[in-house]
Short mmCIF file of C-alpha atoms in Angstrom, two decimals:
data_model
loop_
_atom_site.label_atom_id
_atom_site.label_comp_id
_atom_site.label_asym_id
_atom_site.label_seq_id
_atom_site.Cartn_x
_atom_site.Cartn_y
_atom_site.Cartn_z
CA MET A 102 129.69 91.43 36.78
CA ALA A 103 131.62 90.89 39.83
CA LEU A 104 135.10 89.17 39.68
CA PRO A 105 135.50 86.35 42.26
CA ARG A 106 138.63 86.88 44.48
CA SER A 107 139.88 83.37 43.87
CA GLN A 108 139.58 83.75 39.97
CA ALA A 109 141.44 87.10 40.11
CA ARG A 110 144.27 85.75 42.33
CA GLY A 111 144.56 82.91 40.02
CA TRP A 112 145.26 85.23 36.88
CA VAL A 113 147.47 87.43 38.91
CA LYS A 114 149.43 84.75 40.55
CA ALA A 115 150.05 82.94 37.21
CA ALA A 116 151.18 86.08 35.50
CA LYS A 117 153.40 86.93 38.32
CA MET A 118 155.23 83.65 38.13
CA ALA A 119 155.74 84.16 34.30
CA GLN A 120 157.34 87.52 35.22
CA ARG A 121 159.52 86.09 37.67
CA ARG A 122 161.21 84.22 34.92
CA ARG A 123 162.16 87.49 33.17
CA PRO A 124 165.52 89.00 34.24
CA ALA A 125 165.39 90.43 37.53
CA GLU A 126 166.21 94.16 38.13
CA ASP A 127 168.04 94.99 41.63
CA THR A 128 166.02 97.77 43.27
CA GLY A 129 168.82 98.50 45.63
CA GLY A 130 166.44 98.70 48.52
CA PRO A 131 162.95 98.58 50.05
CA GLN A 132 159.96 99.47 47.46
CA SER A 133 159.10 103.19 47.75
CA PRO A 134 155.64 104.14 48.76
CA ALA A 135 153.07 104.23 45.78
CA PRO A 136 152.08 107.30 44.17
CA GLY A 137 149.19 109.03 46.22
CA SER A 138 150.52 107.45 49.40
CA GLN A 139 150.60 110.57 51.27
CA ARG A 140 146.89 111.06 50.50
CA ALA A 141 143.86 109.38 51.87
CA ALA A 142 140.07 109.41 52.81
CA LEU A 143 139.03 109.45 56.29
CA TYR A 144 135.96 107.28 57.50
CA VAL A 145 134.59 108.11 61.15
CA HIS A 146 132.32 105.67 62.53
CA TRP A 147 129.61 106.62 65.20
CA PRO A 148 128.37 103.33 66.64
CA TYR A 149 124.92 104.39 68.25
CA CYS A 150 121.27 104.05 66.63
CA GLU A 151 117.98 104.81 68.26
CA LYS A 152 117.22 101.20 67.52
CA ARG A 153 118.37 98.15 65.52
CA CYS A 154 116.63 97.85 62.25
CA SER A 155 115.28 94.20 61.34
CA TYR A 156 117.87 93.87 58.28
CA CYS A 157 120.90 95.42 59.89
CA ASN A 158 124.13 93.57 61.34
CA PHE A 159 126.53 96.44 61.35
CA ASN A 160 128.51 97.22 64.20
CA LYS A 161 126.16 99.40 66.06
CA TYR A 162 124.88 99.77 69.61
CA ILE A 163 121.60 101.04 71.39
CA PRO A 164 122.90 103.94 73.71
CA ARG A 165 122.30 103.89 77.31
CA GLY A 166 123.72 106.98 78.64
CA VAL A 167 126.43 107.88 76.24
CA ASP A 168 129.57 109.99 77.32
CA GLU A 169 129.82 112.03 74.20
CA ALA A 170 132.19 114.07 75.50
CA ALA A 171 134.42 111.25 76.23
CA LEU A 172 133.90 109.49 72.72
CA ARG A 173 134.59 112.74 71.19
CA ARG A 174 137.82 112.97 72.80
CA CYS A 175 138.77 109.44 71.67
CA LEU A 176 137.60 110.09 67.95
CA VAL A 177 140.20 113.08 68.09
CA ILE A 178 143.02 111.35 69.34
CA GLU A 179 142.64 108.21 67.19
CA ALA A 180 142.31 110.54 64.13
CA GLN A 181 145.43 112.22 64.94
CA THR A 182 147.33 109.25 65.73
CA LEU A 183 146.31 107.35 62.54
CA LEU A 184 147.18 110.34 60.42
CA ARG A 185 150.71 110.53 62.46
CA LEU A 186 151.03 106.72 61.80
CA SER A 187 150.17 106.71 58.22
CA GLY A 188 152.22 109.81 57.15
CA VAL A 189 149.16 111.16 55.32
CA ARG A 190 149.64 114.79 54.71
CA ARG A 191 146.37 115.78 52.77
CA VAL A 192 142.95 114.20 53.46
CA GLU A 193 140.73 114.31 50.09
CA SER A 194 137.51 113.18 52.05
CA VAL A 195 135.78 112.58 55.19
CA PHE A 196 132.80 110.36 55.70
CA PHE A 197 130.79 110.27 58.88
CA GLY A 198 129.09 106.74 59.20
CA GLY A 199 127.52 104.49 61.36
CA GLY A 200 125.39 103.67 63.09
CA THR A 201 123.44 107.06 63.02
CA PRO A 202 125.77 109.92 63.16
CA SER A 203 123.19 112.40 62.94
CA LEU A 204 122.56 111.38 66.48
CA ALA A 205 125.78 112.91 67.32
CA SER A 206 126.17 116.48 68.16
CA PRO A 207 127.48 119.04 65.48
CA HIS A 208 130.26 119.89 68.14
CA THR A 209 131.61 116.29 67.85
CA VAL A 210 131.76 116.51 64.01
CA ALA A 211 133.35 119.86 64.14
CA ALA A 212 136.01 118.67 66.77
CA VAL A 213 136.95 115.85 64.48
CA LEU A 214 137.41 117.97 61.23
CA GLU A 215 139.37 120.47 63.44
CA ALA A 216 141.82 117.73 64.63
CA VAL A 217 142.10 116.44 61.12
CA ALA A 218 142.92 119.99 59.48
CA GLN A 219 145.58 120.53 62.42
CA ALA A 220 147.17 117.24 61.44
CA ALA A 221 147.02 117.27 57.71
CA HIS A 222 145.74 119.53 55.14
CA LEU A 223 142.10 119.32 54.56
CA PRO A 224 141.00 121.37 51.50
CA ALA A 225 138.31 123.49 51.99
CA ASP A 226 136.37 122.14 49.11
CA SER A 227 136.91 118.50 50.36
CA GLU A 228 133.75 116.27 50.45
CA VAL A 229 132.64 115.82 54.06
CA THR A 230 129.57 113.53 54.08
CA LEU A 231 127.20 112.78 57.21
CA GLU A 232 125.00 109.54 57.24
CA ALA A 233 121.43 111.06 58.57
CA ASN A 234 118.25 109.09 59.21
CA PRO A 235 115.14 111.30 58.79
CA THR A 236 113.98 110.84 62.32
CA SER A 237 117.40 112.39 63.73
CA ALA A 238 117.82 114.96 61.25
CA SER A 239 115.47 118.24 61.69
CA GLY A 240 116.28 121.20 59.43
CA SER A 241 117.69 123.15 62.23
CA ARG A 242 120.15 120.22 63.20
CA LEU A 243 120.99 119.91 59.44
CA ALA A 244 121.76 123.51 59.35
CA ALA A 245 123.91 122.91 62.40
CA PHE A 246 125.98 120.08 60.96
CA GLY A 247 126.58 122.41 57.99
CA ALA A 248 128.11 124.92 60.08
CA ALA A 249 130.30 122.35 61.67
CA GLY A 250 131.74 121.47 58.04
CA VAL A 251 129.39 119.14 56.71
CA ASN A 252 128.91 119.60 52.91
CA ARG A 253 127.03 116.51 51.82
CA LEU A 254 124.36 114.34 53.10
CA SER A 255 123.49 110.61 52.71
CA ILE A 256 120.00 110.07 54.04
CA GLY A 257 118.96 106.52 54.53
CA LEU A 258 115.32 106.62 53.03
CA GLN A 259 115.32 102.87 52.19
CA SER A 260 111.66 102.89 51.44
CA LEU A 261 108.75 105.23 50.66
CA ASP A 262 106.06 102.77 51.69
CA ASP A 263 105.22 102.88 55.35
CA THR A 264 104.34 99.14 55.56
CA GLU A 265 107.89 98.48 54.14
CA LEU A 266 109.60 100.58 56.54
CA GLN A 267 107.89 99.00 59.49
CA LEU A 268 109.06 95.55 58.02
CA LEU A 269 112.50 97.03 58.00
CA GLY A 270 112.23 98.35 61.61
CA ARG A 271 112.85 102.08 60.54
CA THR A 272 111.70 104.67 62.82
CA HIS A 273 110.50 107.10 60.16
CA SER A 274 107.33 107.19 57.77
CA ALA A 275 107.69 108.17 54.26
CA ARG A 276 106.06 111.50 55.12
CA ASP A 277 109.25 112.13 57.36
CA ALA A 278 111.42 110.93 54.89
CA LEU A 279 110.21 113.09 52.32
CA GLN A 280 110.22 116.14 54.56
CA THR A 281 113.76 115.65 55.66
CA LEU A 282 114.92 115.19 51.92
CA ALA A 283 113.23 118.71 51.10
CA GLU A 284 115.15 120.15 54.04
CA ALA A 285 118.40 118.57 53.06
CA GLN A 286 117.99 119.91 49.42
CA ARG A 287 117.33 123.38 50.51
CA LEU A 288 120.56 123.35 52.85
CA PHE A 289 122.67 121.37 50.64
CA PRO A 290 121.62 121.84 46.92
CA GLY A 291 123.13 119.35 44.64
CA ARG A 292 124.82 117.36 47.58
CA VAL A 293 122.26 115.24 48.84
CA SER A 294 122.43 111.12 48.38
CA VAL A 295 119.32 108.99 48.91
CA ASP A 296 119.35 105.17 49.53
CA LEU A 297 116.60 102.97 48.29
CA MET A 298 116.26 99.20 49.17
CA LEU A 299 115.05 96.66 46.87
CA GLY A 300 114.30 92.80 46.94
CA LEU A 301 112.26 92.92 50.25
CA PRO A 302 110.04 89.79 51.30
CA ALA A 303 106.69 90.24 48.99
CA GLN A 304 107.98 93.18 47.35
CA GLN A 305 106.61 93.40 43.57
CA VAL A 306 108.39 95.01 40.66
CA GLY A 307 105.74 97.49 39.69
CA PRO A 308 104.80 99.14 43.12
CA TRP A 309 108.72 99.35 43.68
CA LEU A 310 109.25 101.12 40.42
CA ARG A 311 106.66 103.68 41.36
CA GLN A 312 108.47 104.41 44.56
CA LEU A 313 111.71 105.07 42.53
CA GLN A 314 109.88 107.11 40.08
CA GLY A 315 108.27 109.47 42.76
CA LEU A 316 111.49 109.73 44.39
CA LEU A 317 112.88 110.81 41.28
CA ARG A 318 110.54 113.73 41.00
CA CYS A 319 111.75 115.04 44.46
CA CYS A 320 115.39 113.74 45.02
CA ASP A 321 118.87 115.49 44.09
CA ASP A 322 121.59 113.91 41.79
CA HIS A 323 122.89 110.95 43.59
CA VAL A 324 120.78 107.61 44.44
CA SER A 325 121.92 104.48 45.76
CA LEU A 326 120.09 101.15 45.06
CA TYR A 327 120.84 98.36 47.34
CA GLN A 328 119.51 95.13 47.45
CA LEU A 329 118.22 93.38 50.89
CA SER A 330 120.74 90.94 52.28
CA LEU A 331 119.40 88.52 54.72
CA GLU A 332 121.92 88.37 57.51
CA ARG A 333 122.28 85.91 59.97
CA GLY A 334 121.53 87.00 63.36
CA THR A 335 119.10 89.97 62.39
CA THR A 336 115.22 89.89 63.05
CA LEU A 337 114.51 89.53 59.43
CA PHE A 338 116.60 86.66 58.97
CA THR A 339 114.70 84.77 61.69
CA GLN A 340 111.41 85.80 60.47
CA VAL A 341 112.16 84.30 56.99
CA GLN A 342 113.66 81.24 58.19
CA GLN A 343 110.88 80.81 60.69
CA GLY A 344 108.40 81.18 57.70
CA ALA A 345 106.93 84.22 59.10
CA LEU A 346 107.90 86.08 55.93
CA PRO A 347 108.21 84.84 52.36
CA ALA A 348 111.93 84.61 51.49
CA PRO A 349 112.71 87.45 48.99
CA ASP A 350 112.65 86.39 45.28
CA PRO A 351 115.99 86.76 43.73
CA GLU A 352 114.53 86.87 40.05
CA LEU A 353 112.41 89.57 40.96
CA ALA A 354 114.75 91.54 42.93
CA ALA A 355 117.09 91.12 39.58
CA GLU A 356 114.30 92.46 37.54
CA MET A 357 113.91 95.55 39.84
CA TYR A 358 117.38 96.12 39.65
CA GLN A 359 117.52 96.09 35.87
CA GLU A 360 114.24 98.12 35.64
CA GLY A 361 115.71 100.70 38.29
CA ARG A 362 118.77 101.18 36.43
CA ALA A 363 117.03 101.94 33.04
CA VAL A 364 114.62 104.43 34.88
CA LEU A 365 117.54 106.09 36.42
CA ARG A 366 119.33 106.18 33.17
CA GLU A 367 116.47 108.04 31.48
CA ALA A 368 116.37 110.49 34.21
CA GLY A 369 120.00 111.47 33.36
CA PHE A 370 121.99 109.54 36.08
CA ARG A 371 125.23 107.61 35.32
CA GLN A 372 125.76 104.57 37.04
CA TYR A 373 129.21 104.85 37.95
CA GLU A 374 129.31 101.90 40.36
CA VAL A 375 127.20 98.55 40.69
CA SER A 376 125.01 100.44 43.16
CA ASN A 377 125.37 104.07 42.72
CA PHE A 378 124.23 106.50 40.35
CA ALA A 379 124.88 110.29 39.92
CA ARG A 380 123.99 112.97 37.65
CA ASN A 381 125.54 116.65 37.09
CA GLY A 382 128.67 115.32 38.25
CA ALA A 383 127.76 114.44 41.83
CA LEU A 384 129.75 111.17 42.31
CA SER A 385 130.96 110.50 45.73
CA THR A 386 134.74 111.16 45.70
CA HIS A 387 134.87 109.40 49.39
CA ASN A 388 133.23 106.24 48.08
CA TRP A 389 135.37 106.54 44.63
CA THR A 390 138.50 106.35 47.00
CA TYR A 391 137.46 102.63 48.01
CA TRP A 392 136.84 101.46 44.41
CA GLN A 393 140.04 102.92 43.23
CA CYS A 394 141.89 101.33 45.99
CA GLY A 395 142.96 104.56 47.46
CA GLN A 396 144.27 104.76 51.00
CA TYR A 397 141.60 105.47 53.65
CA LEU A 398 141.80 105.76 57.34
CA GLY A 399 139.15 103.96 59.81
CA VAL A 400 138.38 106.01 62.97
CA GLY A 401 135.78 104.75 65.77
CA PRO A 402 134.70 101.50 67.04
CA GLY A 403 134.82 98.73 64.34
CA ALA A 404 136.21 101.08 61.80
CA HIS A 405 138.34 99.53 58.76
CA GLY A 406 141.04 101.22 56.92
CA ARG A 407 143.70 100.55 54.20
CA PHE A 408 147.16 102.50 54.15
CA ILE A 409 150.92 102.36 54.32
CA PRO A 410 151.86 103.06 57.83
CA GLN A 411 154.73 105.44 56.63
CA GLY A 412 154.99 107.59 59.59
CA ALA A 413 156.06 104.22 61.54
CA GLY A 414 158.48 103.44 58.89
CA GLY A 415 156.20 100.85 57.10
CA HIS A 416 156.40 100.20 53.23
CA THR A 417 153.56 97.87 52.95
CA ARG A 418 149.84 98.47 52.85
CA GLU A 419 147.92 97.32 55.73
CA ALA A 420 144.30 96.25 56.35
CA ARG A 421 143.38 97.57 59.74
CA ILE A 422 140.23 97.03 62.05
CA GLN A 423 139.51 99.22 65.01
CA THR A 424 138.13 97.17 68.29
CA LEU A 425 134.56 96.82 68.03
CA GLU A 426 132.79 97.64 71.41
CA PRO A 427 132.79 101.19 71.95
CA ASP A 428 133.89 101.13 75.72
CA SER A 429 136.76 98.47 75.02
CA TRP A 430 137.61 100.93 72.17
CA MET A 431 137.63 103.96 74.26
CA LYS A 432 139.85 102.24 76.89
CA GLU A 433 142.59 101.36 74.20
CA VAL A 434 142.61 104.64 72.49
CA MET A 435 143.25 106.36 76.05
CA LEU A 436 145.90 103.88 76.54
CA PHE A 437 147.72 103.69 73.21
CA GLY A 438 146.18 106.57 71.11
CA HIS A 439 144.48 104.26 68.95
CA GLY A 440 142.07 101.21 69.26
CA THR A 441 143.23 99.06 66.40
CA ARG A 442 142.55 95.60 67.11
CA ARG A 443 143.84 93.82 63.95
CA ARG A 444 146.65 94.56 61.30
CA VAL A 445 147.03 92.44 58.29
CA PRO A 446 149.82 93.54 56.02
CA LEU A 447 148.62 92.98 52.39
CA SER A 448 150.81 90.90 49.90
CA GLU A 449 151.33 92.41 46.20
CA LEU A 450 149.29 89.71 45.08
CA GLU A 451 146.14 90.52 47.87
CA LEU A 452 146.45 94.42 46.82
CA LEU A 453 146.28 93.67 43.01
CA GLU A 454 143.39 91.16 43.77
CA GLU A 455 141.71 94.12 45.51
CA VAL A 456 142.51 96.68 42.50
CA LEU A 457 140.91 94.05 40.13
CA ALA A 458 137.88 93.26 42.36
CA MET A 459 136.80 96.78 43.34
CA GLY A 460 137.67 98.29 39.97
CA LEU A 461 135.31 96.26 38.18
CA ARG A 462 132.45 97.15 40.23
CA THR A 463 132.68 100.66 38.39
CA ASP A 464 131.60 101.72 34.87
CA VAL A 465 135.34 102.98 34.21
CA GLY A 466 136.78 99.47 35.34
CA ILE A 467 140.75 99.50 35.75
CA THR A 468 142.55 101.80 33.33
CA HIS A 469 145.83 100.85 32.21
CA GLN A 470 147.09 104.31 33.81
CA HIS A 471 145.40 103.22 37.00
CA TRP A 472 146.65 99.55 37.12
CA GLN A 473 150.28 100.79 36.59
CA GLN A 474 150.30 102.79 39.94
CA PHE A 475 149.97 99.40 41.52
CA GLU A 476 151.95 97.29 39.16
CA PRO A 477 154.35 99.29 36.92
CA GLN A 478 155.97 96.08 35.45
CA LEU A 479 153.09 93.79 34.61
CA THR A 480 150.43 95.33 32.04
CA LEU A 481 146.90 94.32 31.98
CA TRP A 482 147.72 93.03 28.32
CA ASP A 483 150.51 90.99 30.09
CA LEU A 484 148.10 89.65 32.78
CA PHE A 485 144.92 88.94 30.93
CA GLY A 486 145.93 89.22 27.09
CA ALA A 487 146.69 85.54 26.52
CA SER A 488 143.99 84.11 29.37
CA LYS A 489 141.56 81.47 27.85
CA GLU A 490 138.93 82.55 30.79
CA VAL A 491 139.31 86.34 29.89
CA LYS A 492 138.75 85.33 26.18
CA GLU A 493 135.72 83.45 26.74
CA LEU A 494 134.26 86.10 29.16
CA GLN A 495 134.96 88.57 26.34
CA GLU A 496 132.91 86.36 23.88
CA GLN A 497 130.31 86.31 26.02
CA GLY A 498 129.97 89.92 26.54
CA LEU A 499 131.02 89.95 29.96
CA LEU A 500 134.37 91.42 30.02
CA LEU A 501 136.23 93.98 27.91
CA LEU A 502 139.87 94.68 27.39
CA ASP A 503 140.96 97.31 25.18
CA HIS A 504 143.05 100.38 24.81
CA ARG A 505 141.29 102.05 27.74
CA GLY A 506 141.78 99.03 30.26
CA LEU A 507 139.76 96.11 31.54
CA ALA A 508 136.09 96.59 32.48
CA ALA A 509 133.05 94.50 33.03
CA GLU A 510 130.81 94.85 30.10
CA ASN A 511 127.19 95.72 29.58
CA PRO A 512 125.26 98.22 27.38
CA LEU A 513 124.88 100.85 29.90
CA PHE A 514 128.69 100.84 31.15
CA ARG A 515 130.05 100.63 27.52
CA ALA A 516 127.97 103.95 26.59
CA GLN A 517 129.27 105.59 29.54
CA ARG A 518 132.98 104.73 29.03
CA ILE A 519 132.31 106.27 25.60
CA ALA A 520 130.89 109.18 26.80
CA THR A 521 133.43 109.90 29.67
CA GLY A 522 136.52 108.70 27.25
CA GLY A 523 137.33 105.67 29.58
CA GLU A 524 138.14 108.05 32.43
CA PRO A 525 136.36 108.75 35.81
CA ARG A 526 134.67 112.26 35.91
CA VAL A 527 134.92 112.93 39.54
CA PRO A 528 134.23 116.38 40.91
#
């Protein structure tokens, strides 16, 4: 279940108006930063790919003589600047995404991590993830990334069917994918995540489930299932619009998703978020920060961030977006120390809206303790207890409000909440 932003906003706004009618307390000055505001995750965007996949509309570019030394210098400068502006003293995790960051040199990864460790505390056991494509990640290259400080890999397999891989515009074969996966597991045992897509044009449930079952015979402890989204401006969108390919069937995609969830559960995986499954405690701590509305700094062209600029005297969380185009971004970094193109202060209402919308994506939902970190005066009971809409959703078995907190309700999530006592277990 996904909570519409407009609905979340309406519930929070109504409760806030009721709260204002209570006797107000004089706080005597600006609100102190929220607990945990000196901690953050760090996302680093590598903007280049070997080619553009037919389904992808991410901020990525096909390189034409990339000056990696200049890009590396700018990534280091921006990371240092944003850490200083944010006042963050502890970096909980680092994620190198893209684009295809496995095209970067391990030296670039090492330089960024060294800069982060100099500007803040980066614990030795922090999760450091690198996204990798099979064609750009040989065994020796993966080992070099490990030596540079990477301790977790996220591999974009997407499919184990060569025809589907060609449809998606991928540069690897199913054989390449399995070879890379085997090398990754040898080098990073228990720390390898794989992506698998569903809902492709003409894709059928049975063959896709056999792909998933085949993957489970050789994968590690983290799997992400992503439904294809046709994005305007992509090759695949145009092919479907022109009738060259059939439109994906949403009913078949839903069946794949439900059947896939069951297969993963039987294999011992916990569905801890809508698209993400882990066993043996191998949850992504970096992604968990997003879903728990923790702070994160976005470094690199087009990267997004959410943090309080305490180092610059700020007290309000901001949504930040860095300049998209790499050359323009580098010019701005060299001039100003960072390439932030847009800063949007988040109101209290907008922040609580995000807490709800993101938290309800997880099996834990929003615990009472977690909610109080963002709203100490207004409880979940205050907000949702008397809502007719919420009661109707509870009666329909879609929402649960109890002593643990507020959560989207389905049989798998219910069983997992009972097993974990309503608290996340993140390594």
